[in-house]
Short mmCIF file of C-alpha atoms in Angstrom, two decimals:
data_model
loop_
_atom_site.label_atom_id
_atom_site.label_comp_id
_atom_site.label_asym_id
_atom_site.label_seq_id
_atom_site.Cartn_x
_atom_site.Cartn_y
_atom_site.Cartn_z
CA UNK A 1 31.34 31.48 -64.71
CA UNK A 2 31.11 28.32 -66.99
CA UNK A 3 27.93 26.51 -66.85
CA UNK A 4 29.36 23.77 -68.40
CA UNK A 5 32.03 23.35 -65.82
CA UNK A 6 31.56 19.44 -64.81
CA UNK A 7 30.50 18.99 -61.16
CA UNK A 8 32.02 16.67 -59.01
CA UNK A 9 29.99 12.97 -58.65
CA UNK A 10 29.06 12.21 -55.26
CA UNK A 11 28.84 9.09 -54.70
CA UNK A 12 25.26 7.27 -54.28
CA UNK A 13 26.97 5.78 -50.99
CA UNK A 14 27.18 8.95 -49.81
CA UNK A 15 24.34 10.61 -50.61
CA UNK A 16 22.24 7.64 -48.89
CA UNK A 17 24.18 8.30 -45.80
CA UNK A 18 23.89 11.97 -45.58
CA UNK A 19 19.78 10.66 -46.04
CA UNK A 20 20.23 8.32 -43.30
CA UNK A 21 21.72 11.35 -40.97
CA UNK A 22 18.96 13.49 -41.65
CA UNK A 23 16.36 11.19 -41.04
CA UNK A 24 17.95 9.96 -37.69
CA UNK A 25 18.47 13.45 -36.71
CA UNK A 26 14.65 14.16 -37.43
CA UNK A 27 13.23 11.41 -35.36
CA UNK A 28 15.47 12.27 -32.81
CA UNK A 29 14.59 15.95 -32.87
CA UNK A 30 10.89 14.93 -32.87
CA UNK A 31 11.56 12.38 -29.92
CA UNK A 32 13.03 15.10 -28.06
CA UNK A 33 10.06 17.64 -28.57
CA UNK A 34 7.65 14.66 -27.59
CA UNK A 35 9.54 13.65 -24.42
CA UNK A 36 9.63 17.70 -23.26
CA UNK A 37 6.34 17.95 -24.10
CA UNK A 38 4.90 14.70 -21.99
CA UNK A 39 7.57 15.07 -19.28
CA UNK A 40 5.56 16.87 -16.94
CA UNK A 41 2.80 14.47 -17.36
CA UNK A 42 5.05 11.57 -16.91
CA UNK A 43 4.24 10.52 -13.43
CA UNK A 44 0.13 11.16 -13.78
CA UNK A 45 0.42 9.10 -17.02
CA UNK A 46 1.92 6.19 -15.45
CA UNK A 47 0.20 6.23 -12.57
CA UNK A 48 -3.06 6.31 -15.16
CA UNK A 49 -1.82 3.34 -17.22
CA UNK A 50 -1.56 1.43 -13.86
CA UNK A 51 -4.71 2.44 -12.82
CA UNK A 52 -5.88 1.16 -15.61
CA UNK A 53 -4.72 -1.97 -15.77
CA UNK A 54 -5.34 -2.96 -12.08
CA UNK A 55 -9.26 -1.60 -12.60
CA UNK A 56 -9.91 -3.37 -15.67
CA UNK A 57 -10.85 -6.60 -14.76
CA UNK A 58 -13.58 -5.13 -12.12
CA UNK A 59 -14.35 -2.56 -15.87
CA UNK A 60 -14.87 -5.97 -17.26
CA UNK A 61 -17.54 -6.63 -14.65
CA UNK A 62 -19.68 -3.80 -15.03
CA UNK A 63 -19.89 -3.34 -18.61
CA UNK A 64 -22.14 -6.32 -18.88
CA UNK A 65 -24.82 -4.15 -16.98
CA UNK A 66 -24.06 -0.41 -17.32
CA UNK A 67 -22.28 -0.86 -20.88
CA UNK A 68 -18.70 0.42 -21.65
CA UNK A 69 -19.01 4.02 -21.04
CA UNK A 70 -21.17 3.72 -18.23
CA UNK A 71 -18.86 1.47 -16.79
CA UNK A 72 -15.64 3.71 -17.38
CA UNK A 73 -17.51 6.75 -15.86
CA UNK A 74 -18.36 4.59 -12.85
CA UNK A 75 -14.94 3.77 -11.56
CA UNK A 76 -13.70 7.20 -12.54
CA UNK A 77 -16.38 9.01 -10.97
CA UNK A 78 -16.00 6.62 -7.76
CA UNK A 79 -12.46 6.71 -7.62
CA UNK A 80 -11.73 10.97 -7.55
CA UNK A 81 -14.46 10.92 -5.00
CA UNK A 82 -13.06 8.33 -2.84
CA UNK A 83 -9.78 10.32 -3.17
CA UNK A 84 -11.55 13.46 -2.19
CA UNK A 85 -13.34 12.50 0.51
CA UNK A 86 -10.29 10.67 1.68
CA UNK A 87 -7.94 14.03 1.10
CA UNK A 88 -11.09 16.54 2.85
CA UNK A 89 -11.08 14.07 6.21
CA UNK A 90 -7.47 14.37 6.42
CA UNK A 91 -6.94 17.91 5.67
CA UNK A 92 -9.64 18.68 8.17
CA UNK A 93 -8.84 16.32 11.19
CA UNK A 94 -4.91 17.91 11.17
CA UNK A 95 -6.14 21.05 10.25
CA UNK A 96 -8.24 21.55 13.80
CA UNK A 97 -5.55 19.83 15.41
CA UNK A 98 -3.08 22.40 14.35
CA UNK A 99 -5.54 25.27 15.01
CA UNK A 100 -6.32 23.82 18.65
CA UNK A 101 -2.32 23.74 19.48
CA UNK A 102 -1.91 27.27 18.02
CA UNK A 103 -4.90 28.35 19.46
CA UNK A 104 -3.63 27.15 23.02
CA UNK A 105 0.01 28.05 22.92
CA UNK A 106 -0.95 31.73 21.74
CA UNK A 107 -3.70 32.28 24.75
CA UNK A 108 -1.55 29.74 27.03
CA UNK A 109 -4.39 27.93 27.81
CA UNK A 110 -3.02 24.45 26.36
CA UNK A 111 -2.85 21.93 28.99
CA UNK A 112 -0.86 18.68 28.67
CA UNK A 113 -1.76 15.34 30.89
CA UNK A 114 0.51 14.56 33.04
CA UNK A 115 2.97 11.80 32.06
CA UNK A 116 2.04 8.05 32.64
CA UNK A 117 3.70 6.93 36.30
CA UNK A 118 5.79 3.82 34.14
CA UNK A 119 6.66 6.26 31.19
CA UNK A 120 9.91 6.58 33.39
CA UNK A 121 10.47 2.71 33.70
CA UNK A 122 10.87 2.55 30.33
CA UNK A 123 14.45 1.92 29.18
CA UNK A 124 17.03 3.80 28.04
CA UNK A 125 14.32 6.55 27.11
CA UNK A 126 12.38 7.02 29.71
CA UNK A 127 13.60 8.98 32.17
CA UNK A 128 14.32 11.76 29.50
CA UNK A 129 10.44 11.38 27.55
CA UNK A 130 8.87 11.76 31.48
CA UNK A 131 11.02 14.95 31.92
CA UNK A 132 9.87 16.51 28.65
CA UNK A 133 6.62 15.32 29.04
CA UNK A 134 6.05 16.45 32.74
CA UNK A 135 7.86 20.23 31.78
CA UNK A 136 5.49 20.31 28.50
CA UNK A 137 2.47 19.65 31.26
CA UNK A 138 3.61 22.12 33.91
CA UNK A 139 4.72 24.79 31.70
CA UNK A 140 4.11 24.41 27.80
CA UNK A 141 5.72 27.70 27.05
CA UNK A 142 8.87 26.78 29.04
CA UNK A 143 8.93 23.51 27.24
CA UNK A 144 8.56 25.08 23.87
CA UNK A 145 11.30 27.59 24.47
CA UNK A 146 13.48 24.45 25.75
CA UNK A 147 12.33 22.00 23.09
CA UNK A 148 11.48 24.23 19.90
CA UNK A 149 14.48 24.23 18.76
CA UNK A 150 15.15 20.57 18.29
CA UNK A 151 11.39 20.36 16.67
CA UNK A 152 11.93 22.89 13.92
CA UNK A 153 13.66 20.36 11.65
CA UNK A 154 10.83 17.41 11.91
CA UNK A 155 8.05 20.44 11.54
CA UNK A 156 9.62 21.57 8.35
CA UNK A 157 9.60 18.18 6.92
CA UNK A 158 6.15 17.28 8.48
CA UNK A 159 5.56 20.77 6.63
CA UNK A 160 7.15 19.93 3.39
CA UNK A 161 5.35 15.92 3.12
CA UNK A 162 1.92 17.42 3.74
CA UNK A 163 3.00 19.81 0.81
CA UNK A 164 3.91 16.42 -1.34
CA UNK A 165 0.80 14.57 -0.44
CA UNK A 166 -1.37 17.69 -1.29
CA UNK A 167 0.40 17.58 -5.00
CA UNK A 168 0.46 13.90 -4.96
CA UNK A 169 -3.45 13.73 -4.09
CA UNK A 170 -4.38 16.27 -6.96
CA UNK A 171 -2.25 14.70 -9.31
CA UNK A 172 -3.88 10.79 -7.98
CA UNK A 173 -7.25 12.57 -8.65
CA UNK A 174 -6.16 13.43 -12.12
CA UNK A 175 -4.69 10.07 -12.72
CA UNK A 176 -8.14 8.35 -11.88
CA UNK A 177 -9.77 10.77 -14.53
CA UNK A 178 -7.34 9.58 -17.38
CA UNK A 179 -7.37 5.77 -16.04
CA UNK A 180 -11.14 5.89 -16.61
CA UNK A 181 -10.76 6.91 -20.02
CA UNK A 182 -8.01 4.59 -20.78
CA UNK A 183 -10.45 1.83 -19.52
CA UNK A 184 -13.37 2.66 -21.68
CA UNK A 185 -10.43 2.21 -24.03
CA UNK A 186 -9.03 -1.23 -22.60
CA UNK A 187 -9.11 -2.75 -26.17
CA UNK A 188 -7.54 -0.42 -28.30
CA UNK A 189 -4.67 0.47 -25.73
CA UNK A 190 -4.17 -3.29 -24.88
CA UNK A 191 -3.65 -3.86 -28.45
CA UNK A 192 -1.42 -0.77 -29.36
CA UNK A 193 0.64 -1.62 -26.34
CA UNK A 194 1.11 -5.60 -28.04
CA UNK A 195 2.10 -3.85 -31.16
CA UNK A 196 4.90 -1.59 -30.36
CA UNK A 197 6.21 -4.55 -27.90
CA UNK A 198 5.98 -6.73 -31.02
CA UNK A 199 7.62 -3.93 -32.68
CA UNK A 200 10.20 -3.79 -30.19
CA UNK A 201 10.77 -6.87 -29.55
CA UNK A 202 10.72 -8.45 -33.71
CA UNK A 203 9.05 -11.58 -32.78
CA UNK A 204 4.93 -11.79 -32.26
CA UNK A 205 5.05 -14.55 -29.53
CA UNK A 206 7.35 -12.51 -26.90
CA UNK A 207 6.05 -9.11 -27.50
CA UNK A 208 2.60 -10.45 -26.42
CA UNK A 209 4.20 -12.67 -23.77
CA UNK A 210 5.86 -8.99 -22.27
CA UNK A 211 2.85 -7.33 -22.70
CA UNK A 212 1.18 -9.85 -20.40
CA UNK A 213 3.87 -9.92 -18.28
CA UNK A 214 3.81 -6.90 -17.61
CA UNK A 215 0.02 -6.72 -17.00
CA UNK A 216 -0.13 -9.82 -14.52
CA UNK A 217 3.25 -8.24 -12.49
CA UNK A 218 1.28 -4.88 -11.86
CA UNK A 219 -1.97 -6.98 -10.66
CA UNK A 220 0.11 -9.38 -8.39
CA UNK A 221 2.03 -5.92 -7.09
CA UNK A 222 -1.69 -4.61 -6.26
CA UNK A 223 -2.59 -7.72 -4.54
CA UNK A 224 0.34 -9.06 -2.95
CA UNK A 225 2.03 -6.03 -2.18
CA UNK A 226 -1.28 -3.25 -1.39
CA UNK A 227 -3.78 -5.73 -0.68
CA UNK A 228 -1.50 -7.38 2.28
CA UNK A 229 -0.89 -3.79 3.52
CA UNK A 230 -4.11 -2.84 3.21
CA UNK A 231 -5.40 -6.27 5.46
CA UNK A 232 -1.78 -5.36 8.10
CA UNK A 233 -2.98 -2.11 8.66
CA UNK A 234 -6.86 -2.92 9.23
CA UNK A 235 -5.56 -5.56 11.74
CA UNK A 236 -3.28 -3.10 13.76
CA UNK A 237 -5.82 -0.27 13.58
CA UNK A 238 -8.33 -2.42 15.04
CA UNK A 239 -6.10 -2.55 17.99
CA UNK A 240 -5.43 0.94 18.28
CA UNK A 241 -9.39 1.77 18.28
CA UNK A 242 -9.87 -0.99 20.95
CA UNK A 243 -7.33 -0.02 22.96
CA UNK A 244 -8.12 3.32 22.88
CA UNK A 245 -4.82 4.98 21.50
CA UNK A 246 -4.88 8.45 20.59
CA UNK A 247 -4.92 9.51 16.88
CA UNK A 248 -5.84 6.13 16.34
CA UNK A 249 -6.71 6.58 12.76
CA UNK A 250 -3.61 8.73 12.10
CA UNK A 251 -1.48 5.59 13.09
CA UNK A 252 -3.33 3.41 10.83
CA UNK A 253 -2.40 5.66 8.65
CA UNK A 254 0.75 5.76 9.11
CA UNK A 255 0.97 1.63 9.59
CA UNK A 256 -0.49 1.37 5.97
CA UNK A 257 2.38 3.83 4.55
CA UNK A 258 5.11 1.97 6.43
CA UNK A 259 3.63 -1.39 4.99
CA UNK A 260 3.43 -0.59 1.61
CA UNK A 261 6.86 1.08 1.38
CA UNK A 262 7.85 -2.59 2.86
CA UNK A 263 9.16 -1.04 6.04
CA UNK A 264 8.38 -2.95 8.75
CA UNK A 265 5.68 -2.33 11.06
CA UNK A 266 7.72 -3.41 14.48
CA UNK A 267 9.03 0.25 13.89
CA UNK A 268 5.50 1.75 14.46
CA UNK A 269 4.28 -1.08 16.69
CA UNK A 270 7.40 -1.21 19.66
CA UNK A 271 6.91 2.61 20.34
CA UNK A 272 2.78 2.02 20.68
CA UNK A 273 3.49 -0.99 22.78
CA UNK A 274 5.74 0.26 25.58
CA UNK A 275 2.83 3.62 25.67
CA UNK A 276 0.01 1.35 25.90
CA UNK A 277 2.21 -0.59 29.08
CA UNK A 278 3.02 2.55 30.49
CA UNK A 279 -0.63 3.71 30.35
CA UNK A 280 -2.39 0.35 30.69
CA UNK A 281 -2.97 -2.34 33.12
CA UNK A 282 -0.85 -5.87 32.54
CA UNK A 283 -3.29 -7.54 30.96
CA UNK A 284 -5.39 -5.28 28.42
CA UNK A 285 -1.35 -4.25 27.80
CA UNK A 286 -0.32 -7.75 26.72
CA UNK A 287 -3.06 -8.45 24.57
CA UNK A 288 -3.02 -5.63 23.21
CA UNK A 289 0.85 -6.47 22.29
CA UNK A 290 0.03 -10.18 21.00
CA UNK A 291 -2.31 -9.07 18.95
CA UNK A 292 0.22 -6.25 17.18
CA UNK A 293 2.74 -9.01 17.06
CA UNK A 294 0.09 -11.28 15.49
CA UNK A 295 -0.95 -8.46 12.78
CA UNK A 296 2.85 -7.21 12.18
CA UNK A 297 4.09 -10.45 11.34
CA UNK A 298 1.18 -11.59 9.15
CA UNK A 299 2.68 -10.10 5.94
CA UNK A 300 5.20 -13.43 6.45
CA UNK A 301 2.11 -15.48 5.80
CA UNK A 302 -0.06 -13.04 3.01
CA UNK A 303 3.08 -12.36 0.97
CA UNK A 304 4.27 -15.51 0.09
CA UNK A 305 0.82 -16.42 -1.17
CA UNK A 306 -0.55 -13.33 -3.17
CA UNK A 307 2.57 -11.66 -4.31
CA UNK A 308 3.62 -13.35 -8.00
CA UNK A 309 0.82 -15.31 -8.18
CA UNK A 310 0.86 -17.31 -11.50
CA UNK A 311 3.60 -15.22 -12.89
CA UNK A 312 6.55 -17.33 -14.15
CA UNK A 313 9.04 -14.97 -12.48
CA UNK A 314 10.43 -15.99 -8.48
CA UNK A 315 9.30 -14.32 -5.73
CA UNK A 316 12.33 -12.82 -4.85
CA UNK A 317 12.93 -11.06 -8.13
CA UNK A 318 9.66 -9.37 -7.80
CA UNK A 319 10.14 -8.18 -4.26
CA UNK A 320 13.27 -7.12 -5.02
CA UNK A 321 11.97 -4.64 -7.85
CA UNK A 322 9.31 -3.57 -4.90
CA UNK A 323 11.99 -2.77 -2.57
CA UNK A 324 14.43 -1.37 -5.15
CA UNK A 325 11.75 0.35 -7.11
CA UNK A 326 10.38 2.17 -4.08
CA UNK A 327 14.05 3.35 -2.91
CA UNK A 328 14.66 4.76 -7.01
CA UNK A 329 11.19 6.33 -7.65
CA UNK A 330 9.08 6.02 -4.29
CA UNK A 331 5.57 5.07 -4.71
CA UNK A 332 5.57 4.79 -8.13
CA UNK A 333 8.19 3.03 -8.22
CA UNK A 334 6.16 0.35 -6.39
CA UNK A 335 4.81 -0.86 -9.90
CA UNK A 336 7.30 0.09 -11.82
CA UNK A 337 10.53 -1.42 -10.45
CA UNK A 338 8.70 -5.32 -10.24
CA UNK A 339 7.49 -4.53 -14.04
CA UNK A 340 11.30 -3.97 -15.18
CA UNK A 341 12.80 -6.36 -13.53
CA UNK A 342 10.15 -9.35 -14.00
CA UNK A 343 10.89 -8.06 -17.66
CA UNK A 344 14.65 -8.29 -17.67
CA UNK A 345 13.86 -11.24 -15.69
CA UNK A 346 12.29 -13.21 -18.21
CA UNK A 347 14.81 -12.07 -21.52
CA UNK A 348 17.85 -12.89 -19.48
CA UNK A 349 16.16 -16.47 -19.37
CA UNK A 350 14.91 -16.49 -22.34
CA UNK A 351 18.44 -15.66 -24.13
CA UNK A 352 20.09 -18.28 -21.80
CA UNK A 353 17.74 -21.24 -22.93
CA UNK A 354 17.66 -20.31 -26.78
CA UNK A 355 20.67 -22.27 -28.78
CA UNK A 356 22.31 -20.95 -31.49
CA UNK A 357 20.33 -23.10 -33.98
CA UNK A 358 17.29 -21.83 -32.91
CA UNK A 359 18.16 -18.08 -33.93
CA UNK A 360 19.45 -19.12 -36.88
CA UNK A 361 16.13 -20.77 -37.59
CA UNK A 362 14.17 -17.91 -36.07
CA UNK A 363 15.62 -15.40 -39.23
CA UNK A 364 15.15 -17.61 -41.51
CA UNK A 365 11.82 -18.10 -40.71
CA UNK A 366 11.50 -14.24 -40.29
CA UNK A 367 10.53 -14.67 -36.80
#
């Protein structure tokens, strides 16, 4: 073969774009590894970067007398055992509740009150709760046979949830461990963060305007969103413990999950209220009621006044990235959907109020 046989010229044009496809298709390839790689630690590492920004003003607090790391190690080292404790006190009140009810259906030796005298007077329900209650306290066996059936679907879901929340706890404990470090860190991943948004974004001014966006949305979530449930659920628990409801602390509980999941309490509280009639006298009954009314309906007050404090975004659009964001990605979703919509939020207004001009201005200028 002739070495001297000329070789066809490619052109430069060509050549740059066959660079261009290669280094595209890197990037990509390496974006790809990255995302499989973090993918299962998506979820922790939010949850950690939201942490962290709703702990570091109180980080701010401490450092002035236990120093930066001291400070970091103190909320972490709080926070897991808050969540522990929290997680052991569940997992053992349920747990001897479970073992007394298997314990007494397998010797037959569980006995069940008799049902309140108004339990029937209740309408459209009663009648049929009296019967199953009054053939669950003559004859628990009988009832189970009757009943089990119909229970087997709500005990498999009660079964899978405490599954979820067992995961969801050990992964929240984790998440408090990285949110620590991420706070001893505030600086450096405050300012990365304003970079790549910068980055992002081309233009200094609104990639340090998102980046604060985004920080003030997650703390007015915390506040106006948590904090309210947190103060809903106190109030209505109070009421259970005075009026002496059973499980008292498991529907606190389950009034602070309803709340923050912006479900509304009446759902919990109307159920509570007609027992606490059928068990109570008139009196300790209807105070007991005003004052659930009272604490239901105070999230109409709380709301309107801690959630989007001093952000430049309407109330509505931030509750509607609550509701929305818990419906898409459940809890987490909480912080997320406010954060993306406050954020679309603000470009969509942004683009509307800029003129022509002013772009062609802003690249001159290299803006």
């Amino acid at each position: 073969m002739d070495n001297n046989t000329p070789q066809p010229d490619i052109p430069p044009s060509t050549t740059g774009m066959f660079d261009l496809i290669l280094q595209v298709g890197l990037v990509a390839a390496l974006i790809y590894a990255c995302s499989r790689i973090l993918s299962p630690l998506s979820e922790i590492l939010l949850w950690s970067a939201i942490l962290a920004v709703m702990l570091y003003p109180l980080h701010r607090r401490l450092l002035v007398r236990v120093g930066e790391s001291g400070s970091a190690l103190l909320i972490g080292l709080v926070g897991i055992a808050v969540m522990l404790a929290a997680t052991i006190l569940i997992v053992t009140s349920l747990g001897s509740s479970a073992a007394t009810i298997l314990s007494g259906l397998r010797d037959q030796t569980l006995t069940v009150p008799p049902p309140p005298p108004r339990l029937a007077d209740l309408p459209l329900v009663g009648r049929k709760l009296a019967e199953a209650w009054a053939l669950a306290a003559d004859n628990a066996p009988a009832a189970l046979a009757r009943y089990g059936p119909m229970l087997k679907r709500p005990a498999a879901w009660l079964l899978s949830t405490a599954r979820r929340f067992a995961t969801g706890e050990v992964s929240f404990v984790l998440s408090f461990a990285i949110a620590a470090f991420l706070v001893g860190y505030g600086k450096a991943a405050a300012s990365f963060t304003r970079r790549v948004l910068v980055r992002a974004t081309g233009s200094p001014a609104r990639g340090i305007a998102l980046a604060g966006l985004a920080v003030d949305t997650i703390r007015g979530v915390a506040l106006g969103i948590v904090g309210v449930a947190v103060v809903q659920s106190l109030l209505l628990g109070a009421g259970f413990f005075v009026i002496g409801l059973p499980a008292a602390g498991l529907w606190t509980l389950a009034s602070l999950l309803l709340c923050i999941v912006q479900v509304p309490a009446v759902i919990l509280t109307i159920p509570v209220m007609g027992y606490v009639f059928a068990t109570h006298d008139t009196v300790p009954a209807l105070v007991f009621s005003l004052w659930t009314l009272g604490a239901g309906l105070s999230d109409n007050i709380l709301k309107p006044l801690l959630l989007g404090r001093g952000l430049d975004v309407p109330m509505p659009v931030i509750l509607a990235g609550v509701v929305g964001g818990v419906i898409a990605d459940g809890l987490l979703g909480l912080f997320i959907g406010p954060v993306v919509l406050a954020t679309g939020y603000v470009l969509l207004v942004g683009w509307m109020t800029r003129h022509p001009g002013e772009d062609a201005q802003a690249m001159a200028s290299g803006e």
